[in-house]
């Protein structure tokens, strides 16, 4: 009985990690596609979003089943709850990767502002790394590492604020910039949101390890 | 909500954790102090210190042979003939484990219900009045009142009110167990000890016993030994985990089933017995 539960829990855990890696890769590719003005990759990312959503549904269904059938408690329950909560957040990070890809397709052909694109590239790389890192902390059960995400998220909030200011300046300077800068603005927002989502996952990594619910990212609900 | 900077990450877990009930804030109905039990030369229970809060349900959980039933039985001197119980069991400033205690009288205050329903081969009514008569209650109105009240409290009244003269042995297992609970509470005890009261019952009867317990805790302090962990989680306020003749952890039930402090408790409540 217990062996069966352990096997199913291990399967659930593996599926969650696989989905996490897939989304982590997708956000990385999405940022890179934006930097490379790579419309084809952007389209691939948009097309693959449905597969990510399907994985979320499958993981949720399996979690509900395990709770109903095994009535887990303590560490077992925390592991399932962590996956159940984190999987929705991972799916939303996937949505952000798709949204950035949509903007990549928008921006193509408009007049561009290299300086702002560089800022977006740098911030995008930090955010992609955050997604990969939080998964590593999940896998290694590293609550301390997860708690450190709070500081990185703060840096990202400052960087996206900077993207916003630069985008507004560019619009003011020349009306020709408005179309591209509007997308820069929303991409900044998607990156900020993704970073906030990473702290949400980090909170669940801490919960899984300690049983305590923490707030790593207080008062940062604004889009950008 | 915990601030991240208040978090302490540690791999160290204690071997024991026994919550102490703050007696300034909570009334303690019964307290075991350094209670040890020996069967001959064999020690069946290591020194145990537990306080039981009034009008709460405390579950004692643990594998067979962990000492939980031995401990429960010591609380109303059921081990007197089979073993030696050392230490103090304090009830209303009296050590009920001392030799000058009138055990018969004490058991009026601390009643026991066993795993297998054991009604007398008498009518439903007589099952309840038998002990009352032994204790000198003869007034017919008073006896009838006690029968009704205790059957109501045990959630059996509606099912048997028209058949009080029928044999108790004609009742179902679940009804018999509730009758035995009614018999115990007819004496107006203060504390009810229950040794796996629902383990021989089907889920519906078991659920009725649980409902009964939740109602009874308005008036009684309840200590229950159970092998059914979901039952412990559902009905009890406090849980003590016994392992190989020792209490390893005692805490609020919601803590024992969400984040216990002792690794062995985690393994046991997770069902990891390997």
GROMACS .gro file of C-alpha atoms in nm:
model
  498
    1UNK     CA    1   0.000   0.000   0.000
    2UNK     CA    2   0.266   0.243   0.109
    3UNK     CA    3   0.494   0.128  -0.176
    4UNK     CA    4   0.220   0.202  -0.426
    5UNK     CA    5   0.175   0.549  -0.280
    6UNK     CA    6   0.550   0.614  -0.291
    7UNK     CA    7   0.563   0.509  -0.654
    8UNK     CA    8   0.272   0.732  -0.748
    9UNK     CA    9   0.417   1.023  -0.554
   10UNK     CA   10   0.751   0.974  -0.730
   11UNK     CA   11   0.570   0.972  -1.067
   12UNK     CA   12   0.380   1.289  -0.976
   13UNK     CA   13   0.704   1.453  -0.869
   14UNK     CA   14   0.879   1.353  -1.193
   15UNK     CA   15   0.592   1.483  -1.409
   16UNK     CA   16   0.599   1.811  -1.219
   17UNK     CA   17   0.974   1.849  -1.267
   18UNK     CA   18   0.940   1.768  -1.638
   19UNK     CA   19   0.674   2.033  -1.679
   20UNK     CA   20   0.888   2.279  -1.483
   21UNK     CA   21   1.188   2.214  -1.707
   22UNK     CA   22   0.972   2.250  -2.018
   23UNK     CA   23   0.839   2.589  -1.902
   24UNK     CA   24   1.183   2.702  -1.788
   25UNK     CA   25   1.318   2.621  -2.135
   26UNK     CA   26   1.020   2.792  -2.302
   27UNK     CA   27   1.068   3.120  -2.116
   28UNK     CA   28   1.438   3.112  -2.203
   29UNK     CA   29   1.363   3.051  -2.571
   30UNK     CA   30   1.097   3.320  -2.566
   31UNK     CA   31   1.339   3.582  -2.435
   32UNK     CA   32   1.603   3.468  -2.685
   33UNK     CA   33   1.354   3.480  -2.974
   34UNK     CA   34   1.269   3.836  -2.876
   35UNK     CA   35   1.637   3.935  -2.876
   36UNK     CA   36   1.698   3.761  -3.210
   37UNK     CA   37   1.377   3.898  -3.365
   38UNK     CA   38   1.305   3.534  -3.442
   39UNK     CA   39   0.946   3.518  -3.555
   40UNK     CA   40   0.949   3.145  -3.635
   41UNK     CA   41   1.055   3.040  -3.285
   42UNK     CA   42   0.801   3.283  -3.138
   43UNK     CA   43   0.528   3.110  -3.338
   44UNK     CA   44   0.646   2.767  -3.218
   45UNK     CA   45   0.620   2.887  -2.858
   46UNK     CA   46   0.267   3.015  -2.914
   47UNK     CA   47   0.169   2.683  -3.070
   48UNK     CA   48   0.317   2.476  -2.788
   49UNK     CA   49   0.133   2.657  -2.507
   50UNK     CA   50  -0.160   2.418  -2.526
   51UNK     CA   51   0.069   2.124  -2.443
   52UNK     CA   52   0.180   2.301  -2.124
   53UNK     CA   53  -0.182   2.359  -2.024
   54UNK     CA   54  -0.257   1.991  -2.079
   55UNK     CA   55   0.026   1.892  -1.848
   56UNK     CA   56  -0.114   2.118  -1.578
   57UNK     CA   57  -0.456   1.954  -1.601
   58UNK     CA   58  -0.305   1.604  -1.588
   59UNK     CA   59  -0.100   1.689  -1.279
   60UNK     CA   60  -0.399   1.844  -1.103
   61UNK     CA   61  -0.614   1.543  -1.178
   62UNK     CA   62  -0.350   1.304  -1.046
   63UNK     CA   63  -0.308   1.514  -0.728
   64UNK     CA   64  -0.682   1.512  -0.656
   65UNK     CA   65  -0.690   1.138  -0.707
   66UNK     CA   66  -0.401   1.078  -0.469
   67UNK     CA   67  -0.557   1.297  -0.200
   68UNK     CA   68  -0.890   1.116  -0.233
   69UNK     CA   69  -0.746   0.765  -0.243
   70UNK     CA   70  -0.461   0.785   0.007
   71UNK     CA   71  -0.568   1.070   0.238
   72UNK     CA   72  -0.207   1.174   0.291
   73UNK     CA   73  -0.091   1.378   0.593
   74UNK     CA   74   0.220   1.571   0.703
   75UNK     CA   75   0.515   1.557   0.459
   76UNK     CA   76   0.324   1.353   0.200
   77UNK     CA   77   0.035   1.599   0.201
   78UNK     CA   78   0.271   1.895   0.183
   79UNK     CA   79   0.445   1.750  -0.121
   80UNK     CA   80   0.118   1.702  -0.308
   81UNK     CA   81  -0.019   2.042  -0.205
   82UNK     CA   82   0.307   2.206  -0.314
   83UNK     CA   83   0.281   2.045  -0.657
   84UNK     CA   84  -0.088   2.133  -0.682
   85UNK     CA   85  -0.023   2.499  -0.602
   86UNK     CA   86   0.304   2.535  -0.794
   87UNK     CA   87   0.175   2.369  -1.109
   88UNK     CA   88  -0.083   2.647  -1.165
   89UNK     CA   89   0.190   2.906  -1.124
   90UNK     CA   90   0.420   2.722  -1.366
   91UNK     CA   91   0.137   2.716  -1.620
   92UNK     CA   92   0.099   3.094  -1.585
   93UNK     CA   93   0.473   3.137  -1.642
   94UNK     CA   94   0.415   2.938  -1.962
   95UNK     CA   95   0.142   3.188  -2.056
   96UNK     CA   96   0.390   3.472  -2.007
   97UNK     CA   97   0.641   3.301  -2.236
   98UNK     CA   98   0.363   3.282  -2.496
   99UNK     CA   99   0.271   3.651  -2.441
  100UNK     CA  100   0.632   3.758  -2.492
  101UNK     CA  101   0.634   3.552  -2.813
  102UNK     CA  102   0.319   3.733  -2.931
  103UNK     CA  103   0.492   4.068  -2.867
  104UNK     CA  104   0.800   3.945  -3.056
  105UNK     CA  105   0.579   3.894  -3.358
  106UNK     CA  106   0.422   4.240  -3.308
  107UNK     CA  107   0.750   4.426  -3.279
  108UNK     CA  108   0.902   4.273  -3.589
  109UNK     CA  109   0.892   4.529  -3.866
  110UNK     CA  110   0.838   4.831  -3.644
  111UNK     CA  111   1.108   5.078  -3.563
  112UNK     CA  112   1.304   4.946  -3.266
  113UNK     CA  113   1.499   5.097  -2.977
  114UNK     CA  114   1.819   4.897  -2.930
  115UNK     CA  115   1.893   5.042  -2.588
  116UNK     CA  116   1.561   4.924  -2.441
  117UNK     CA  117   1.587   4.586  -2.611
  118UNK     CA  118   1.919   4.536  -2.439
  119UNK     CA  119   1.763   4.614  -2.102
  120UNK     CA  120   1.482   4.365  -2.179
  121UNK     CA  121   1.741   4.104  -2.283
  122UNK     CA  122   1.935   4.141  -1.959
  123UNK     CA  123   1.626   4.131  -1.740
  124UNK     CA  124   1.487   3.841  -1.942
  125UNK     CA  125   1.799   3.639  -1.878
  126UNK     CA  126   1.779   3.707  -1.504
  127UNK     CA  127   1.413   3.601  -1.499
  128UNK     CA  128   1.481   3.286  -1.704
  129UNK     CA  129   1.753   3.194  -1.459
  130UNK     CA  130   1.511   3.253  -1.168
  131UNK     CA  131   1.269   3.000  -1.318
  132UNK     CA  132   1.549   2.745  -1.361
  133UNK     CA  133   1.684   2.816  -1.010
  134UNK     CA  134   1.354   2.779  -0.829
  135UNK     CA  135   1.311   2.438  -0.992
  136UNK     CA  136   1.657   2.340  -0.871
  137UNK     CA  137   1.557   2.449  -0.519
  138UNK     CA  138   1.240   2.243  -0.550
  139UNK     CA  139   1.436   1.939  -0.660
  140UNK     CA  140   1.702   1.974  -0.388
  141UNK     CA  141   1.442   2.074  -0.125
  142UNK     CA  142   1.650   2.386  -0.058
  143UNK     CA  143   1.429   2.623   0.144
  144UNK     CA  144   1.714   2.865   0.207
  145UNK     CA  145   1.784   2.897  -0.166
  146UNK     CA  146   1.412   2.947  -0.225
  147UNK     CA  147   1.405   3.229   0.033
  148UNK     CA  148   1.688   3.404  -0.155
  149UNK     CA  149   1.453   3.451  -0.454
  150UNK     CA  150   1.299   3.740  -0.265
  151UNK     CA  151   1.606   3.960  -0.322
  152UNK     CA  152   1.635   3.868  -0.692
  153UNK     CA  153   1.266   3.951  -0.741
  154UNK     CA  154   1.332   4.293  -0.588
  155UNK     CA  155   1.614   4.354  -0.840
  156UNK     CA  156   1.383   4.250  -1.125
  157UNK     CA  157   1.117   4.493  -1.002
  158UNK     CA  158   1.373   4.775  -1.024
  159UNK     CA  159   1.490   4.665  -1.368
  160UNK     CA  160   1.137   4.647  -1.511
  161UNK     CA  161   1.063   4.990  -1.363
  162UNK     CA  162   1.365   5.107  -1.560
  163UNK     CA  163   1.229   4.946  -1.881
  164UNK     CA  164   0.899   5.124  -1.823
  165UNK     CA  165   1.067   5.464  -1.775
  166UNK     CA  166   1.286   5.417  -2.082
  167UNK     CA  167   0.985   5.309  -2.293
  168UNK     CA  168   0.787   5.618  -2.192
  169UNK     CA  169   1.085   5.841  -2.268
  170UNK     CA  170   1.124   5.681  -2.612
  171UNK     CA  171   0.755   5.742  -2.688
  172UNK     CA  172   0.783   6.104  -2.581
  173UNK     CA  173   1.097   6.153  -2.788
  174UNK     CA  174   0.950   6.021  -3.114
  175UNK     CA  175   0.598   5.909  -3.205
  176UNK     CA  176   0.750   5.652  -3.444
  177UNK     CA  177   0.867   5.460  -3.137
  178UNK     CA  178   0.518   5.422  -2.988
  179UNK     CA  179   0.430   5.086  -3.139
  180UNK     CA  180   0.753   4.909  -3.040
  181UNK     CA  181   0.771   5.083  -2.702
  182UNK     CA  182   0.418   4.971  -2.617
  183UNK     CA  183   0.532   4.610  -2.660
  184UNK     CA  184   0.849   4.682  -2.459
  185UNK     CA  185   0.620   4.804  -2.183
  186UNK     CA  186   0.409   4.489  -2.179
  187UNK     CA  187   0.713   4.260  -2.209
  188UNK     CA  188   0.858   4.438  -1.904
  189UNK     CA  189   0.528   4.359  -1.732
  190UNK     CA  190   0.541   3.991  -1.830
  191UNK     CA  191   0.894   3.962  -1.698
  192UNK     CA  192   0.798   4.128  -1.371
  193UNK     CA  193   0.497   3.898  -1.339
  194UNK     CA  194   0.710   3.593  -1.409
  195UNK     CA  195   0.953   3.695  -1.139
  196UNK     CA  196   0.660   3.738  -0.896
  197UNK     CA  197   0.539   3.390  -0.991
  198UNK     CA  198   0.884   3.250  -0.918
  199UNK     CA  199   0.860   3.386  -0.563
  200UNK     CA  200   0.518   3.219  -0.531
  201UNK     CA  201   0.676   2.885  -0.621
  202UNK     CA  202   0.964   2.958  -0.382
  203UNK     CA  203   0.708   3.009  -0.103
  204UNK     CA  204   0.567   2.662  -0.172
  205UNK     CA  205   0.917   2.511  -0.175
  206UNK     CA  206   0.961   2.657   0.175
  207UNK     CA  207   0.621   2.521   0.278
  208UNK     CA  208   0.709   2.173   0.151
  209UNK     CA  209   1.028   2.175   0.356
  210UNK     CA  210   0.909   2.347   0.676
  211UNK     CA  211   0.529   2.337   0.680
  212UNK     CA  212   0.528   2.715   0.718
  213UNK     CA  213   0.357   2.956   0.483
  214UNK     CA  214   0.571   3.265   0.413
  215UNK     CA  215   0.540   3.581   0.206
  216UNK     CA  216   0.852   3.643  -0.002
  217UNK     CA  217   0.722   3.925  -0.217
  218UNK     CA  218   0.500   4.161  -0.018
  219UNK     CA  219   0.324   4.455  -0.181
  220UNK     CA  220   0.430   4.401  -0.542
  221UNK     CA  221   0.107   4.330  -0.716
  222UNK     CA  222   0.138   4.602  -0.983
  223UNK     CA  223   0.182   4.483  -1.338
  224UNK     CA  224   0.496   4.689  -1.393
  225UNK     CA  225   0.222   3.415   0.823
  226UNK     CA  226   0.596   3.399   0.893
  227UNK     CA  227   0.841   3.661   0.770
  228UNK     CA  228   1.122   3.501   0.568
  229UNK     CA  229   1.389   3.643   0.799
  230UNK     CA  230   1.226   3.464   1.094
  231UNK     CA  231   1.261   3.126   0.927
  232UNK     CA  232   1.504   2.881   1.074
  233UNK     CA  233   1.608   2.601   0.843
  234UNK     CA  234   1.739   2.300   1.026
  235UNK     CA  235   1.774   1.931   0.960
  236UNK     CA  236   1.775   1.850   1.329
  237UNK     CA  237   1.462   1.693   1.467
  238UNK     CA  238   1.398   1.612   1.831
  239UNK     CA  239   1.351   1.252   1.952
  240UNK     CA  240   1.064   1.358   2.176
  241UNK     CA  241   0.822   1.645   2.191
  242UNK     CA  242   0.569   1.662   2.473
  243UNK     CA  243   0.351   1.971   2.468
  244UNK     CA  244   0.287   2.120   2.809
  245UNK     CA  245  -0.065   2.247   2.867
  246UNK     CA  246  -0.058   2.593   3.020
  247UNK     CA  247  -0.266   2.552   3.333
  248UNK     CA  248  -0.324   2.927   3.363
  249UNK     CA  249  -0.516   2.922   3.039
  250UNK     CA  250  -0.651   2.566   3.020
  251UNK     CA  251  -0.812   2.353   3.286
  252UNK     CA  252  -0.640   2.018   3.326
  253UNK     CA  253  -0.878   1.732   3.411
  254UNK     CA  254  -0.622   1.459   3.460
  255UNK     CA  255  -0.248   1.450   3.468
  256UNK     CA  256  -0.010   1.155   3.454
  257UNK     CA  257   0.318   1.218   3.631
  258UNK     CA  258   0.609   0.980   3.576
  259UNK     CA  259   0.369   0.693   3.517
  260UNK     CA  260   0.549   0.363   3.447
  261UNK     CA  261   0.394   0.021   3.401
  262UNK     CA  262   0.562  -0.316   3.458
  263UNK     CA  263   0.421  -0.655   3.372
  264UNK     CA  264   0.635  -0.870   3.599
  265UNK     CA  265   0.993  -0.769   3.532
  266UNK     CA  266   0.910  -0.635   3.187
  267UNK     CA  267   0.860  -0.263   3.157
  268UNK     CA  268   0.559  -0.205   2.931
  269UNK     CA  269   0.553   0.173   2.963
  270UNK     CA  270   0.843   0.412   3.016
  271UNK     CA  271   0.797   0.719   3.237
  272UNK     CA  272   0.505   0.907   3.091
  273UNK     CA  273   0.402   1.264   3.164
  274UNK     CA  274   0.082   1.382   3.000
  275UNK     CA  275  -0.180   1.638   3.093
  276UNK     CA  276  -0.535   1.609   2.964
  277UNK     CA  277  -0.740   1.921   2.911
  278UNK     CA  278  -1.098   1.931   3.042
  279UNK     CA  279  -1.378   1.903   2.785
  280UNK     CA  280  -1.138   1.805   2.511
  281UNK     CA  281  -1.082   1.479   2.327
  282UNK     CA  282  -0.732   1.336   2.336
  283UNK     CA  283  -0.635   1.048   2.106
  284UNK     CA  284  -0.367   0.798   2.193
  285UNK     CA  285  -0.221   0.650   1.876
  286UNK     CA  286   0.058   0.403   1.802
  287UNK     CA  287   0.117   0.049   1.681
  288UNK     CA  288   0.004  -0.259   1.876
  289UNK     CA  289   0.232  -0.307   2.173
  290UNK     CA  290   0.328   0.061   2.182
  291UNK     CA  291   0.189   0.103   2.533
  292UNK     CA  292  -0.113   0.320   2.456
  293UNK     CA  293  -0.378   0.080   2.589
  294UNK     CA  294  -0.159  -0.008   2.885
  295UNK     CA  295  -0.141   0.362   2.965
  296UNK     CA  296  -0.516   0.414   2.917
  297UNK     CA  297  -0.600   0.121   3.144
  298UNK     CA  298  -0.372   0.261   3.413
  299UNK     CA  299  -0.579   0.578   3.421
  300UNK     CA  300  -0.862   0.404   3.601
  301UNK     CA  301  -0.664   0.130   3.769
  302UNK     CA  302  -0.749  -0.150   3.528
  303UNK     CA  303  -0.390  -0.272   3.547
  304UNK     CA  304  -0.395  -0.335   3.923
  305UNK     CA  305  -0.434  -0.712   3.885
  306UNK     CA  306  -0.199  -0.762   3.594
  307UNK     CA  307   0.092  -0.530   3.654
  308UNK     CA  308   0.256  -0.262   3.863
  309UNK     CA  309   0.187   0.101   3.794
  310UNK     CA  310   0.433   0.354   3.935
  311UNK     CA  311   0.403   0.731   3.941
  312UNK     CA  312   0.114   0.963   4.008
  313UNK     CA  313  -0.215   1.009   3.831
  314UNK     CA  314  -0.358   1.337   3.956
  315UNK     CA  315  -0.733   1.392   3.948
  316UNK     CA  316  -0.882   1.681   4.148
  317UNK     CA  317  -0.568   1.706   4.359
  318UNK     CA  318  -0.587   1.337   4.445
  319UNK     CA  319  -0.337   1.078   4.334
  320UNK     CA  320  -0.574   0.809   4.214
  321UNK     CA  321  -0.283   0.568   4.178
  322UNK     CA  322  -0.226   0.561   4.553
  323UNK     CA  323  -0.328   0.254   4.753
  324UNK     CA  324  -0.581   0.432   4.977
  325UNK     CA  325  -0.807   0.529   4.688
  326UNK     CA  326  -1.150   0.363   4.667
  327UNK     CA  327  -1.113   0.225   4.315
  328UNK     CA  328  -1.483   0.147   4.283
  329UNK     CA  329  -1.580   0.505   4.371
  330UNK     CA  330  -1.303   0.647   4.150
  331UNK     CA  331  -1.439   0.459   3.848
  332UNK     CA  332  -1.766   0.647   3.884
  333UNK     CA  333  -1.566   0.958   3.797
  334UNK     CA  334  -1.341   0.798   3.539
  335UNK     CA  335  -1.539   0.557   3.323
  336UNK     CA  336  -1.411   0.309   3.067
  337UNK     CA  337  -1.557   0.180   2.739
  338UNK     CA  338  -1.391  -0.119   2.576
  339UNK     CA  339  -1.322  -0.221   2.219
  340UNK     CA  340  -1.587  -0.491   2.200
  341UNK     CA  341  -1.931  -0.379   2.309
  342UNK     CA  342  -2.006  -0.571   2.629
  343UNK     CA  343  -2.368  -0.512   2.726
  344UNK     CA  344  -2.511  -0.725   3.004
  345UNK     CA  345  -2.759  -0.995   2.900
  346UNK     CA  346  -3.039  -0.779   3.034
  347UNK     CA  347  -3.284  -0.530   2.891
  348UNK     CA  348  -3.159  -0.205   2.741
  349UNK     CA  349  -3.298  -0.018   3.039
  350UNK     CA  350  -3.149  -0.252   3.297
  351UNK     CA  351  -2.809  -0.217   3.139
  352UNK     CA  352  -2.813   0.147   3.235
  353UNK     CA  353  -2.987   0.123   3.572
  354UNK     CA  354  -2.785  -0.173   3.699
  355UNK     CA  355  -2.482   0.025   3.813
  356UNK     CA  356  -2.698   0.315   3.930
  357UNK     CA  357  -2.887   0.080   4.162
  358UNK     CA  358  -2.556  -0.059   4.287
  359UNK     CA  359  -2.465   0.297   4.376
  360UNK     CA  360  -2.785   0.330   4.577
  361UNK     CA  361  -3.012   0.516   4.339
  362UNK     CA  362  -3.360   0.365   4.384
  363UNK     CA  363  -3.598   0.646   4.292
  364UNK     CA  364  -3.788   0.529   3.982
  365UNK     CA  365  -3.830   0.874   3.831
  366UNK     CA  366  -3.462   0.947   3.878
  367UNK     CA  367  -3.367   0.615   3.718
  368UNK     CA  368  -3.600   0.676   3.422
  369UNK     CA  369  -3.457   1.023   3.380
  370UNK     CA  370  -3.101   0.893   3.380
  371UNK     CA  371  -3.190   0.625   3.124
  372UNK     CA  372  -3.336   0.885   2.889
  373UNK     CA  373  -3.062   1.144   2.934
  374UNK     CA  374  -2.775   0.903   2.895
  375UNK     CA  375  -2.930   0.735   2.590
  376UNK     CA  376  -2.986   1.078   2.437
  377UNK     CA  377  -2.630   1.183   2.509
  378UNK     CA  378  -2.505   0.863   2.351
  379UNK     CA  379  -2.725   0.934   2.045
  380UNK     CA  380  -2.919   0.610   2.087
  381UNK     CA  381  -3.249   0.730   2.236
  382UNK     CA  382  -3.440   0.775   1.911
  383UNK     CA  383  -3.353   0.422   1.801
  384UNK     CA  384  -3.449   0.241   2.124
  385UNK     CA  385  -3.700   0.457   2.312
  386UNK     CA  386  -3.989   0.223   2.226
  387UNK     CA  387  -3.799  -0.098   2.299
  388UNK     CA  388  -3.632  -0.026   2.632
  389UNK     CA  389  -3.745  -0.362   2.769
  390UNK     CA  390  -3.595  -0.564   2.487
  391UNK     CA  391  -3.268  -0.745   2.541
  392UNK     CA  392  -2.958  -0.538   2.481
  393UNK     CA  393  -2.817  -0.832   2.290
  394UNK     CA  394  -3.079  -0.776   2.016
  395UNK     CA  395  -2.913  -0.446   1.924
  396UNK     CA  396  -2.661  -0.411   1.639
  397UNK     CA  397  -2.290  -0.383   1.722
  398UNK     CA  398  -2.291  -0.006   1.674
  399UNK     CA  399  -2.602   0.031   1.892
  400UNK     CA  400  -2.451  -0.194   2.160
  401UNK     CA  401  -2.140   0.020   2.167
  402UNK     CA  402  -2.348   0.336   2.209
  403UNK     CA  403  -2.546   0.159   2.482
  404UNK     CA  404  -2.222   0.082   2.662
  405UNK     CA  405  -2.125   0.449   2.632
  406UNK     CA  406  -2.469   0.544   2.767
  407UNK     CA  407  -2.416   0.300   3.055
  408UNK     CA  408  -2.083   0.466   3.134
  409UNK     CA  409  -2.220   0.820   3.125
  410UNK     CA  410  -2.532   0.734   3.330
  411UNK     CA  411  -2.302   0.740   3.633
  412UNK     CA  412  -2.217   1.102   3.546
  413UNK     CA  413  -1.845   1.045   3.521
  414UNK     CA  414  -1.607   1.330   3.468
  415UNK     CA  415  -1.371   1.154   3.235
  416UNK     CA  416  -1.443   0.887   2.975
  417UNK     CA  417  -1.173   0.647   2.867
  418UNK     CA  418  -1.239   0.462   2.543
  419UNK     CA  419  -1.027   0.174   2.418
  420UNK     CA  420  -1.078   0.152   2.040
  421UNK     CA  421  -1.453   0.199   2.073
  422UNK     CA  422  -1.521   0.192   1.699
  423UNK     CA  423  -1.273  -0.063   1.572
  424UNK     CA  424  -1.526  -0.348   1.558
  425UNK     CA  425  -1.791  -0.136   1.387
  426UNK     CA  426  -1.891  -0.067   1.027
  427UNK     CA  427  -1.825   0.286   0.890
  428UNK     CA  428  -2.180   0.410   0.954
  429UNK     CA  429  -2.184   0.296   1.318
  430UNK     CA  430  -1.831   0.426   1.353
  431UNK     CA  431  -1.939   0.767   1.223
  432UNK     CA  432  -2.226   0.769   1.476
  433UNK     CA  433  -1.984   0.695   1.758
  434UNK     CA  434  -1.768   0.984   1.638
  435UNK     CA  435  -2.068   1.218   1.636
  436UNK     CA  436  -2.154   1.095   1.983
  437UNK     CA  437  -1.802   1.170   2.106
  438UNK     CA  438  -1.814   1.523   1.966
  439UNK     CA  439  -2.140   1.585   2.151
  440UNK     CA  440  -2.014   1.425   2.470
  441UNK     CA  441  -1.713   1.652   2.493
  442UNK     CA  442  -1.945   1.936   2.589
  443UNK     CA  443  -1.974   1.763   2.927
  444UNK     CA  444  -1.691   1.512   2.952
  445UNK     CA  445  -1.320   1.491   2.912
  446UNK     CA  446  -1.249   1.209   2.670
  447UNK     CA  447  -0.936   1.003   2.620
  448UNK     CA  448  -0.953   0.755   2.334
  449UNK     CA  449  -0.720   0.485   2.206
  450UNK     CA  450  -0.764   0.437   1.835
  451UNK     CA  451  -0.593   0.254   1.551
  452UNK     CA  452  -0.784   0.460   1.300
  453UNK     CA  453  -0.571   0.764   1.236
  454UNK     CA  454  -0.830   0.944   1.029
  455UNK     CA  455  -1.066   0.902   1.322
  456UNK     CA  456  -0.807   1.050   1.558
  457UNK     CA  457  -0.760   1.339   1.313
  458UNK     CA  458  -1.134   1.398   1.285
  459UNK     CA  459  -1.247   1.385   1.645
  460UNK     CA  460  -0.962   1.475   1.875
  461UNK     CA  461  -0.816   1.803   1.992
  462UNK     CA  462  -0.490   1.653   2.114
  463UNK     CA  463  -0.295   1.348   2.003
  464UNK     CA  464  -0.024   1.149   2.179
  465UNK     CA  465   0.192   0.915   1.972
  466UNK     CA  466   0.319   0.603   2.151
  467UNK     CA  467   0.608   0.397   2.023
  468UNK     CA  468   0.759   0.089   2.190
  469UNK     CA  469   0.633   0.171   2.537
  470UNK     CA  470   0.707   0.542   2.523
  471UNK     CA  471   0.527   0.864   2.430
  472UNK     CA  472   0.737   1.022   2.157
  473UNK     CA  473   0.514   1.315   2.072
  474UNK     CA  474   0.217   1.493   2.225
  475UNK     CA  475   0.066   1.798   2.062
  476UNK     CA  476  -0.246   1.954   1.915
  477UNK     CA  477  -0.399   1.707   1.669
  478UNK     CA  478  -0.382   1.956   1.384
  479UNK     CA  479  -0.007   1.982   1.437
  480UNK     CA  480   0.049   1.606   1.464
  481UNK     CA  481  -0.123   1.559   1.127
  482UNK     CA  482   0.030   1.855   0.944
  483UNK     CA  483   0.375   1.914   1.082
  484UNK     CA  484   0.484   1.687   1.364
  485UNK     CA  485   0.826   1.749   1.510
  486UNK     CA  486   0.952   1.393   1.559
  487UNK     CA  487   1.057   1.185   1.256
  488UNK     CA  488   0.899   0.865   1.393
  489UNK     CA  489   0.566   1.045   1.425
  490UNK     CA  490   0.591   1.160   1.063
  491UNK     CA  491   0.663   0.802   0.954
  492UNK     CA  492   0.377   0.659   1.157
  493UNK     CA  493   0.103   0.904   1.056
  494UNK     CA  494   0.221   0.886   0.693
  495UNK     CA  495   0.173   0.509   0.711
  496UNK     CA  496   0.543   0.449   0.652
  497UNK     CA  497   0.599   0.149   0.877
  498UNK     CA  498   0.894  -0.004   0.691
   0.00000   0.00000   0.00000
